[in-house]
XYZ file of C-alpha atoms in Angstrom:
605
model
C -20.058 -24.582 -23.661
C -19.235 -24.251 -19.952
C -22.104 -24.243 -17.420
C -22.064 -21.672 -14.614
C -22.315 -22.873 -11.029
C -23.848 -19.582 -9.803
C -25.501 -16.696 -11.602
C -27.207 -13.400 -10.816
C -29.823 -12.242 -13.339
C -31.134 -8.666 -13.497
C -30.430 -8.166 -9.752
C -31.447 -4.926 -8.064
C -30.496 -3.817 -4.537
C -31.242 -0.534 -2.790
C -30.059 0.804 0.575
C -32.309 3.640 1.754
C -33.041 5.736 -1.307
C -29.791 4.914 -3.102
C -29.879 2.097 -5.664
C -26.658 0.118 -5.304
C -27.223 -2.365 -8.140
C -29.725 -1.968 -10.941
C -30.372 -4.962 -13.261
C -26.927 -6.431 -12.551
C -26.107 -9.825 -14.074
C -23.085 -12.134 -13.744
C -22.052 -15.762 -13.946
C -19.405 -17.740 -12.014
C -17.795 -20.840 -13.521
C -15.921 -23.670 -11.736
C -12.409 -22.561 -12.731
C -12.909 -18.836 -12.274
C -10.441 -16.747 -10.265
C -12.220 -13.393 -10.207
C -10.752 -10.087 -9.013
C -13.482 -7.656 -7.934
C -12.366 -4.049 -8.216
C -13.914 -0.606 -7.931
C -13.727 2.568 -5.881
C -14.830 2.653 -2.231
C -18.595 2.906 -1.982
C -19.284 1.166 -5.304
C -20.627 -1.912 -3.492
C -17.856 -4.526 -3.829
C -18.482 -6.049 -0.356
C -22.254 -5.893 -0.938
C -21.816 -7.773 -4.206
C -19.999 -10.589 -2.359
C -22.850 -10.711 0.184
C -25.392 -10.942 -2.653
C -23.381 -13.817 -4.168
C -23.260 -15.474 -0.751
C -27.039 -15.115 -0.444
C -26.892 -12.891 2.638
C -29.063 -10.068 1.249
C -32.736 -10.106 0.237
C -32.918 -8.755 -3.312
C -35.257 -5.964 -4.392
C -35.457 -7.559 -7.799
C -33.889 -10.185 -10.014
C -32.825 -13.740 -9.404
C -29.919 -15.576 -7.684
C -29.376 -19.127 -8.920
C -26.953 -21.709 -7.486
C -26.306 -25.124 -8.981
C -27.616 -27.864 -6.628
C -24.887 -29.188 -4.306
C -22.657 -26.090 -4.687
C -21.549 -24.648 -1.344
C -20.506 -20.983 -1.010
C -17.843 -20.039 1.561
C -17.451 -16.396 2.607
C -14.661 -14.518 4.415
C -16.129 -11.084 5.333
C -14.025 -7.978 5.797
C -15.474 -7.398 9.315
C -15.255 -10.505 11.471
C -18.099 -11.401 13.840
C -17.606 -14.508 15.988
C -20.411 -15.567 18.362
C -18.662 -17.960 20.730
C -15.265 -16.641 21.867
C -14.858 -19.533 24.383
C -13.920 -22.010 21.642
C -10.338 -22.981 21.033
C -8.829 -22.075 17.682
C -8.808 -25.759 16.746
C -12.513 -26.343 17.577
C -13.497 -23.132 15.803
C -11.728 -24.159 12.602
C -13.052 -27.719 12.943
C -16.602 -26.335 12.936
C -16.042 -25.364 9.295
C -15.915 -29.030 8.271
C -19.210 -30.793 7.572
C -19.931 -33.528 10.153
C -19.720 -36.389 7.653
C -16.287 -35.237 6.491
C -14.537 -34.583 9.849
C -12.583 -37.847 9.865
C -11.346 -37.450 6.287
C -10.732 -33.693 6.371
C -9.527 -32.831 9.892
C -5.903 -33.426 8.873
C -6.202 -30.293 6.735
C -6.370 -28.174 9.892
C -2.669 -28.832 10.615
C -1.775 -28.012 6.987
C -3.589 -24.675 7.115
C -3.010 -23.658 10.732
C 0.839 -23.764 10.555
C 1.410 -21.214 7.767
C -1.216 -18.922 9.317
C 0.865 -18.999 12.524
C -2.057 -19.898 14.802
C -1.857 -21.801 18.079
C -4.662 -24.414 17.994
C -4.961 -24.421 21.806
C -5.557 -20.667 22.228
C -9.062 -19.501 23.063
C -10.654 -17.108 20.587
C -11.109 -14.638 23.463
C -7.284 -14.453 23.805
C -6.672 -13.473 20.190
C -6.083 -10.031 18.719
C -8.253 -8.781 15.885
C -5.615 -9.827 13.342
C -5.360 -13.378 14.729
C -9.152 -13.704 14.888
C -9.245 -12.849 11.197
C -6.649 -15.534 10.494
C -8.727 -18.065 12.400
C -11.836 -17.116 10.343
C -9.774 -17.424 7.179
C -8.626 -20.882 8.220
C -12.248 -21.933 8.915
C -13.329 -20.643 5.509
C -10.530 -22.454 3.667
C -11.015 -25.739 5.562
C -14.679 -25.942 4.492
C -13.479 -26.269 0.844
C -16.615 -24.774 -0.776
C -17.124 -24.887 -4.535
C -17.206 -21.057 -4.513
C -14.792 -19.246 -2.192
C -15.556 -15.530 -1.519
C -12.687 -13.546 0.003
C -13.084 -9.917 1.119
C -9.616 -8.387 1.763
C -8.013 -11.746 2.729
C -4.505 -10.257 3.013
C -5.388 -7.815 5.819
C -3.163 -8.430 8.901
C -1.048 -11.032 7.055
C 2.708 -10.724 6.648
C 4.382 -11.224 3.275
C 5.347 -14.868 3.892
C 1.727 -15.748 4.755
C 0.353 -13.792 1.814
C 2.632 -15.724 -0.533
C 1.462 -19.012 1.011
C -2.197 -17.942 0.574
C -1.463 -17.023 -3.049
C -0.235 -20.538 -3.815
C -3.196 -22.058 -1.931
C -5.714 -20.005 -3.930
C -4.012 -20.711 -7.261
C -4.276 -24.477 -6.665
C -7.779 -24.289 -5.097
C -10.264 -26.837 -6.484
C -13.165 -24.461 -7.029
C -14.069 -20.898 -8.035
C -12.599 -17.942 -6.149
C -14.013 -14.383 -6.019
C -11.702 -11.923 -4.293
C -11.700 -8.261 -3.233
C -8.257 -6.939 -2.321
C -6.261 -3.690 -2.370
C -3.110 -5.818 -2.749
C -2.360 -5.504 -6.470
C 0.372 -8.135 -6.493
C -1.991 -10.667 -4.870
C -4.773 -9.961 -7.404
C -2.344 -10.129 -10.333
C -0.999 -13.514 -9.193
C -4.312 -15.290 -8.500
C -6.877 -13.923 -11.007
C -7.952 -14.934 -14.515
C -11.036 -12.719 -14.773
C -11.988 -9.212 -13.557
C -15.301 -7.781 -12.351
C -15.225 -3.957 -12.347
C -17.983 -2.195 -10.403
C -18.177 1.252 -11.902
C -20.954 3.754 -11.117
C -23.591 1.093 -10.473
C -22.691 -1.037 -13.497
C -20.718 -4.253 -13.684
C -18.076 -4.518 -16.431
C -16.535 -7.962 -17.028
C -13.133 -8.716 -18.573
C -12.075 -12.324 -19.245
C -8.492 -11.512 -18.355
C -6.905 -11.233 -14.904
C -6.218 -8.088 -12.918
C -2.782 -7.769 -14.521
C -4.626 -6.476 -17.598
C -6.930 -4.142 -15.672
C -5.082 -0.854 -16.171
C -4.936 -1.228 -19.947
C -8.503 -2.515 -20.223
C -10.074 0.145 -17.966
C -8.288 2.905 -19.912
C -9.738 1.549 -23.161
C -13.216 1.452 -21.590
C -12.918 5.068 -20.405
C -11.603 6.246 -23.761
C -14.554 4.599 -25.540
C -16.904 6.199 -23.040
C -15.337 9.590 -23.716
C -15.859 9.154 -27.464
C -19.498 8.268 -26.939
C -20.002 11.214 -24.616
C -18.479 13.592 -27.173
C -20.728 12.143 -29.857
C -23.778 12.622 -27.604
C -22.754 16.229 -26.865
C -22.441 16.950 -30.597
C -25.885 15.520 -31.223
C -27.250 17.522 -28.320
C -25.840 20.744 -29.798
C -27.563 19.970 -33.094
C -30.852 19.211 -31.380
C -30.653 22.388 -29.258
C -30.144 24.397 -32.486
C -33.215 22.749 -34.046
C -35.254 23.640 -30.940
C -34.266 27.335 -31.163
C -34.946 27.610 -34.883
C -38.408 26.098 -35.251
C -39.890 24.399 -32.273
C -42.915 26.696 -31.928
C -43.969 26.270 -35.561
C -43.791 22.487 -35.464
C -44.794 21.826 -31.874
C -47.314 19.055 -32.462
C -45.394 17.330 -35.203
C -42.168 17.237 -33.210
C -43.305 16.304 -29.677
C -41.409 12.983 -29.803
C -38.232 14.652 -31.017
C -38.523 17.174 -28.219
C -38.958 14.392 -25.666
C -35.866 12.676 -27.102
C -33.951 15.921 -26.757
C -34.750 16.180 -23.042
C -33.771 12.522 -22.543
C -30.489 13.062 -24.415
C -29.759 16.153 -22.382
C -30.366 14.308 -19.095
C -28.197 11.354 -20.151
C -25.372 13.672 -21.245
C -25.474 15.570 -17.948
C -25.522 12.306 -15.985
C -22.591 11.009 -18.038
C -20.555 14.149 -17.349
C -21.348 13.983 -13.611
C -20.480 10.275 -13.445
C -17.161 10.775 -15.191
C -16.345 13.685 -12.893
C -16.874 11.420 -9.863
C -14.860 8.586 -11.417
C -11.919 10.802 -12.358
C -11.907 12.615 -9.015
C -8.633 11.556 -7.431
C -6.708 12.500 -4.316
C -4.450 15.396 -5.132
C -1.353 16.403 -3.203
C 1.458 18.754 -4.106
C 4.996 17.312 -4.086
C 6.434 16.868 -0.575
C 9.138 19.332 0.449
C 11.529 17.723 2.978
C 13.663 19.639 5.414
C 17.274 19.237 4.305
C 19.332 17.107 6.628
C 22.893 15.885 6.955
C 24.101 13.171 4.594
C 24.092 10.527 7.272
C 20.608 10.268 8.750
C 21.154 7.465 11.261
C 23.741 4.943 12.293
C 23.175 1.673 14.211
C 26.478 0.505 15.664
C 26.734 -3.047 17.127
C 23.164 -2.891 18.495
C 21.559 -5.650 20.537
C 17.848 -5.720 21.382
C 15.544 -8.381 22.843
C 11.790 -8.037 23.225
C 9.600 -10.519 25.114
C 12.525 -12.964 25.211
C 13.000 -12.752 21.418
C 16.168 -11.620 19.689
C 15.284 -8.599 17.566
C 18.763 -7.216 16.794
C 22.051 -8.999 17.396
C 25.323 -7.159 16.742
C 23.412 -5.074 14.184
C 25.214 -2.256 12.351
C 23.797 -0.166 9.537
C 23.875 3.385 8.145
C 20.818 5.143 6.758
C 21.798 7.864 4.327
C 19.930 10.862 2.937
C 17.518 9.967 0.106
C 17.472 6.272 1.052
C 14.057 4.693 0.398
C 14.007 1.563 2.541
C 11.384 -1.173 2.665
C 11.274 -3.268 5.836
C 9.709 -6.731 5.503
C 9.481 -9.951 7.477
C 7.052 -12.186 9.275
C 4.926 -10.823 12.129
C 6.803 -10.919 15.414
C 10.309 -10.647 13.934
C 10.798 -7.116 15.312
C 9.992 -4.680 12.523
C 7.948 -2.298 14.696
C 10.485 -2.564 17.546
C 13.189 -1.535 15.037
C 11.170 1.586 14.191
C 10.687 2.398 17.873
C 14.460 2.187 18.342
C 14.883 4.534 15.380
C 12.471 7.090 16.825
C 13.899 6.855 20.374
C 10.742 5.287 21.895
C 12.838 2.199 22.718
C 16.476 2.030 23.815
C 18.958 -0.652 22.744
C 20.129 -3.236 25.279
C 23.658 -2.728 24.000
C 25.355 -0.669 21.301
C 24.521 2.828 20.056
C 22.062 4.508 17.721
C 23.046 7.926 16.444
C 20.625 10.268 14.641
C 21.885 13.177 12.539
C 21.590 16.521 14.398
C 19.464 18.176 11.719
C 17.159 15.199 11.091
C 13.419 15.861 11.619
C 11.361 12.665 12.028
C 7.705 12.103 11.115
C 6.294 8.741 12.242
C 3.085 7.172 10.895
C 2.033 4.531 13.458
C -0.142 1.655 12.285
C -1.950 1.667 15.645
C -3.068 5.291 14.964
C -2.009 6.532 18.395
C -1.674 10.014 16.874
C -5.462 10.094 16.386
C -7.674 11.061 19.322
C -11.141 9.602 18.706
C -12.771 12.516 20.566
C -11.088 15.180 18.402
C -12.652 16.444 15.199
C -10.906 16.077 11.848
C -10.340 19.823 11.967
C -8.649 19.738 15.354
C -6.514 16.718 14.311
C -4.947 18.778 11.551
C -4.975 22.096 13.440
C -4.334 21.121 17.095
C -3.397 24.679 18.038
C -6.599 26.101 16.556
C -7.133 28.316 13.529
C -8.303 27.602 10.033
C -5.003 27.028 8.217
C -2.249 24.457 8.439
C 1.215 24.541 6.918
C 1.584 22.130 4.035
C 5.182 22.114 2.828
C 6.138 25.758 2.153
C 2.580 27.187 2.020
C -0.542 27.435 4.152
C -3.824 25.748 3.202
C -7.309 25.993 4.617
C -8.039 22.850 6.615
C -11.215 22.080 4.621
C -9.385 22.403 1.290
C -6.653 20.098 2.554
C -9.246 17.542 3.701
C -10.849 17.677 0.233
C -7.438 16.733 -1.254
C -7.825 13.448 0.651
C -11.422 12.914 -0.550
C -13.151 13.984 2.669
C -16.492 15.754 2.348
C -16.240 19.339 3.708
C -19.180 18.493 6.001
C -16.964 15.928 7.765
C -14.486 18.532 8.973
C -16.350 18.979 12.291
C -17.077 15.246 12.750
C -15.234 13.303 15.423
C -12.458 10.890 14.465
C -14.462 8.117 16.158
C -17.043 8.305 13.338
C -14.510 7.382 10.627
C -14.124 3.930 9.045
C -10.743 2.216 9.120
C -9.832 3.441 5.637
C -10.932 7.007 6.430
C -8.900 7.005 9.680
C -5.828 5.905 7.709
C -6.371 8.622 5.168
C -6.626 11.234 7.943
C -3.431 9.953 9.563
C -1.661 10.111 6.197
C -2.947 13.675 5.698
C -1.464 14.616 9.072
C 1.903 12.908 8.357
C 2.275 14.164 4.758
C 1.534 17.823 5.566
C 5.068 18.252 6.891
C 7.021 15.024 6.514
C 10.340 16.393 7.767
C 13.610 14.903 6.478
C 12.944 11.334 7.719
C 9.456 9.909 7.033
C 8.635 6.563 8.715
C 5.461 4.735 7.664
C 4.360 1.603 9.540
C 1.870 -0.392 7.435
C 0.399 2.653 5.649
C -1.620 0.581 3.131
C -4.053 -1.054 5.582
C -7.753 -0.451 4.676
C -6.885 1.912 1.800
C -8.461 1.711 -1.641
C -6.378 1.519 -4.808
C -6.884 5.161 -5.779
C -5.431 6.309 -2.439
C -2.542 3.870 -2.737
C -1.693 5.153 -6.228
C -1.655 8.742 -4.931
C 0.629 7.839 -2.056
C 2.953 5.875 -4.378
C 3.286 8.889 -6.678
C 3.957 11.298 -3.817
C 6.495 9.055 -2.045
C 8.328 8.209 -5.266
C 9.056 11.904 -5.772
C 9.840 12.558 -2.096
C 13.389 13.918 -1.738
C 13.831 13.037 1.926
C 14.673 9.720 3.577
C 11.867 7.174 3.670
C 11.393 4.004 5.683
C 8.305 1.845 5.054
C 7.073 -1.291 6.798
C 4.524 -2.963 4.566
C 3.234 -6.311 3.380
C 2.092 -4.812 0.055
C 4.703 -5.968 -2.471
C 3.496 -3.864 -5.391
C 3.466 -0.770 -3.158
C 7.013 -1.424 -1.971
C 8.435 -2.325 -5.384
C 7.204 0.968 -6.865
C 9.000 3.101 -4.236
C 11.973 1.552 -2.472
C 15.607 1.175 -3.526
C 16.763 -0.887 -0.536
C 15.227 -3.796 1.422
C 15.807 -4.827 5.026
C 14.502 -8.363 5.569
C 13.842 -9.502 9.169
C 14.188 -13.272 9.062
C 13.630 -13.754 12.817
C 15.770 -14.479 15.873
C 17.952 -11.441 15.223
C 18.862 -12.417 11.646
C 18.537 -9.398 9.326
C 19.518 -9.141 5.679
C 20.176 -5.918 3.782
C 19.630 -5.899 0.049
C 20.051 -3.064 -2.478
C 16.927 -3.461 -4.573
C 13.200 -4.244 -4.361
C 11.479 -7.062 -2.460
C 10.589 -8.848 -5.720
C 14.246 -8.851 -6.739
C 15.249 -10.218 -3.318
C 12.540 -12.892 -3.511
C 13.750 -13.986 -6.947
C 17.332 -14.334 -5.695
C 16.181 -16.360 -2.697
C 14.009 -18.592 -4.905
C 16.893 -19.143 -7.302
C 19.187 -19.991 -4.403
C 16.622 -22.460 -3.024
C 16.297 -24.148 -6.437
C 20.052 -24.277 -6.864
C 20.421 -25.853 -3.421
C 17.807 -28.533 -4.160
C 19.423 -29.328 -7.528
C 23.013 -29.481 -6.263
C 23.161 -33.206 -5.557
C 26.188 -34.038 -7.641
C 29.801 -32.984 -7.147
C 29.830 -30.971 -10.356
C 26.802 -28.909 -9.352
C 28.249 -28.404 -5.872
C 31.501 -27.163 -7.414
C 29.571 -24.779 -9.675
C 27.692 -23.417 -6.683
C 30.898 -22.831 -4.791
C 32.449 -20.976 -7.718
C 29.304 -18.830 -8.147
C 29.234 -17.986 -4.436
C 32.919 -17.195 -4.571
C 32.236 -14.656 -7.337
C 29.266 -13.138 -5.563
C 30.310 -13.076 -1.938
C 33.863 -12.039 -1.105
C 35.351 -13.552 2.023
C 35.216 -11.367 5.096
C 38.418 -9.551 6.105
C 39.455 -8.036 9.396
C 40.777 -4.469 9.328
C 43.833 -3.370 11.233
C 43.303 -1.255 14.344
C 44.241 1.956 12.573
C 41.969 1.281 9.602
C 39.129 0.224 11.887
C 39.506 3.456 13.854
C 39.579 5.474 10.642
C 36.375 3.766 9.496
C 34.627 4.417 12.839
C 35.400 8.162 12.543
C 34.017 8.484 9.021
C 30.336 9.253 9.964
C 31.380 12.095 12.254
C 33.805 13.459 9.633
C 31.116 13.405 6.934
C 28.632 15.108 9.242
C 31.111 17.902 10.101
C 31.911 18.561 6.422
C 28.234 18.473 5.527
C 27.425 21.052 8.192
C 30.343 23.291 7.136
C 29.085 23.249 3.534
C 25.613 24.319 4.695
C 27.140 27.198 6.747
C 29.244 28.378 3.806
C 26.255 28.231 1.443
C 24.261 30.392 3.848
C 27.045 32.971 4.033
C 27.447 33.099 0.259
C 23.688 33.507 -0.207
C 23.733 36.872 1.625
C 22.598 39.720 -0.605
C 25.309 42.111 -1.908
C 28.137 40.125 -0.260
C 30.115 40.234 -3.505
C 29.844 44.049 -3.717
C 30.339 44.874 -0.026
C 33.064 42.329 0.835
C 34.611 40.887 -2.319
C 37.624 39.461 -0.453
C 35.370 37.573 1.961
C 33.253 36.295 -0.958
C 36.349 34.962 -2.735
C 37.675 33.393 0.494
C 34.381 31.643 1.333
C 33.838 30.519 -2.272
C 37.288 28.936 -2.313
C 36.665 27.328 1.100
C 33.301 25.942 -0.136
C 34.916 24.397 -3.186
C 37.682 22.802 -1.079
C 35.189 21.490 1.484
C 33.037 19.912 -1.198
C 36.117 18.198 -2.595
C 37.062 16.971 0.894
C 33.549 15.585 1.324
C 33.774 13.771 -1.985
C 37.169 12.347 -1.070
C 35.898 11.298 2.365
C 32.965 9.437 0.823
C 35.364 7.666 -1.587
C 37.636 6.681 1.284
C 34.667 5.452 3.335
C 33.567 3.225 0.457
C 37.122 1.958 0.078
C 37.362 0.997 3.748
C 33.948 -0.721 3.702
C 34.906 -2.658 0.543
C 37.880 -4.077 2.466
C 35.378 -5.776 4.751
């Protein structure tokens, strides 16, 4: 039988008058990879602090095996001495007797985290400070590693590196994260904090959805059984309680206890099942071609962002933009919205395209405004949500804000609440082109699931920059991968599919050491990647005119549809109705033929 290296027994913890944990018990074993999940406010971060020994307990016992060190990466970073270099700060995580034998690890960890060892902590952004703290936590190599949202401010490449590091870690790991893909890949056990109770499953997070549903279904059966018993007891009370008062005092007391437990169970389930609700988004219809980049060049801070870049974004595209930090993803969005101008080349936006931009820096939020004013900047009590008007308080409730918060200032919100408010503002009227820059930061899983559902059904054009692979894979149909130094790859499919292809290519390359394997690779590449061809001048000119031609036909179709939708046109002007109907049919056929020709010309390339 395995021996735990840390355990909590009958632990109780109260903040103010609210008990957070009541008689909570758990054990951590040397090879555990534990995913800690639960809704916001359930106490996940507090549980990690209890495990780390940072809180005085109101009751119960915390036991740690002698010689076992506990390392802790908090969600909110607090560094006392900002005058240290990154190297010295990380070095301080190594015990004095182990500096000579362990200092080499700094170089191994610092490179993938993209930190400059010579920078002062005072020069770092919040995201880089968090990376430095992560490096210090990892370098200490504790027997128990506690990670609270370790993927915050990391790009996908770094998250994948951290995944591999955690999977091969020589010790126990306990992790809180909203990144489902990260939790699925690292965990072999799940702690679920649910309404003050800890539920444990000896399977990883990948099994959480199935397991939690089974737990809730069992709970529902028990609640229904308790309600049936309560009905029977209430009937007994009505029929004969006065005649048997003394004899049945205990049964009466049990009845009151059962009633209280049933009411508490109903209330708790109501809270648990309370989810963010939002009606389907209704985009403004736009032209078929939303945007075209044509031979665009852009440098930023002496870095190549775009180099001879050409691309068309079409209506209903759902595009995920990925890449390491600093490769130009946000600059690309700013070019798209017109906040930046290309150094060379052209960017054309469809005339009828309406853009909504969700900025990860939250510049659209004024900390001195109230939540109410943020959603209703022109005043009043109602805001337009899609095709209808909603009261601002009702709309805030859809995003799990308490009605009492409506008059609070934005400055009082947590990071997750501020993101929810910004999403509420963006999703009220998303327009025909919705751009989301890192929308998943600081959000809990319930909010992420709601956004995934809404964006999956969105009928407009969507562009998302995100490091959350599960979030992207559930929504996008096209990936734009910024590799750095102006190298950009377009892929029709999800990030996971792209990653698999790249991994397969890397494996094939490492295995192709013989002539036969090299020949096989050449034949495979020949099948997959046709050689580039140069079009004649006339064909090149025809291709360049295609976007404008499609746009004109698209607009003509919209005009004809408006004319034909006029009431009584058929009765009052039958000749005109026939003429416009015929013209509409012909124009639609022309548009279809034009699209086919456009595809044919592009295939020649």
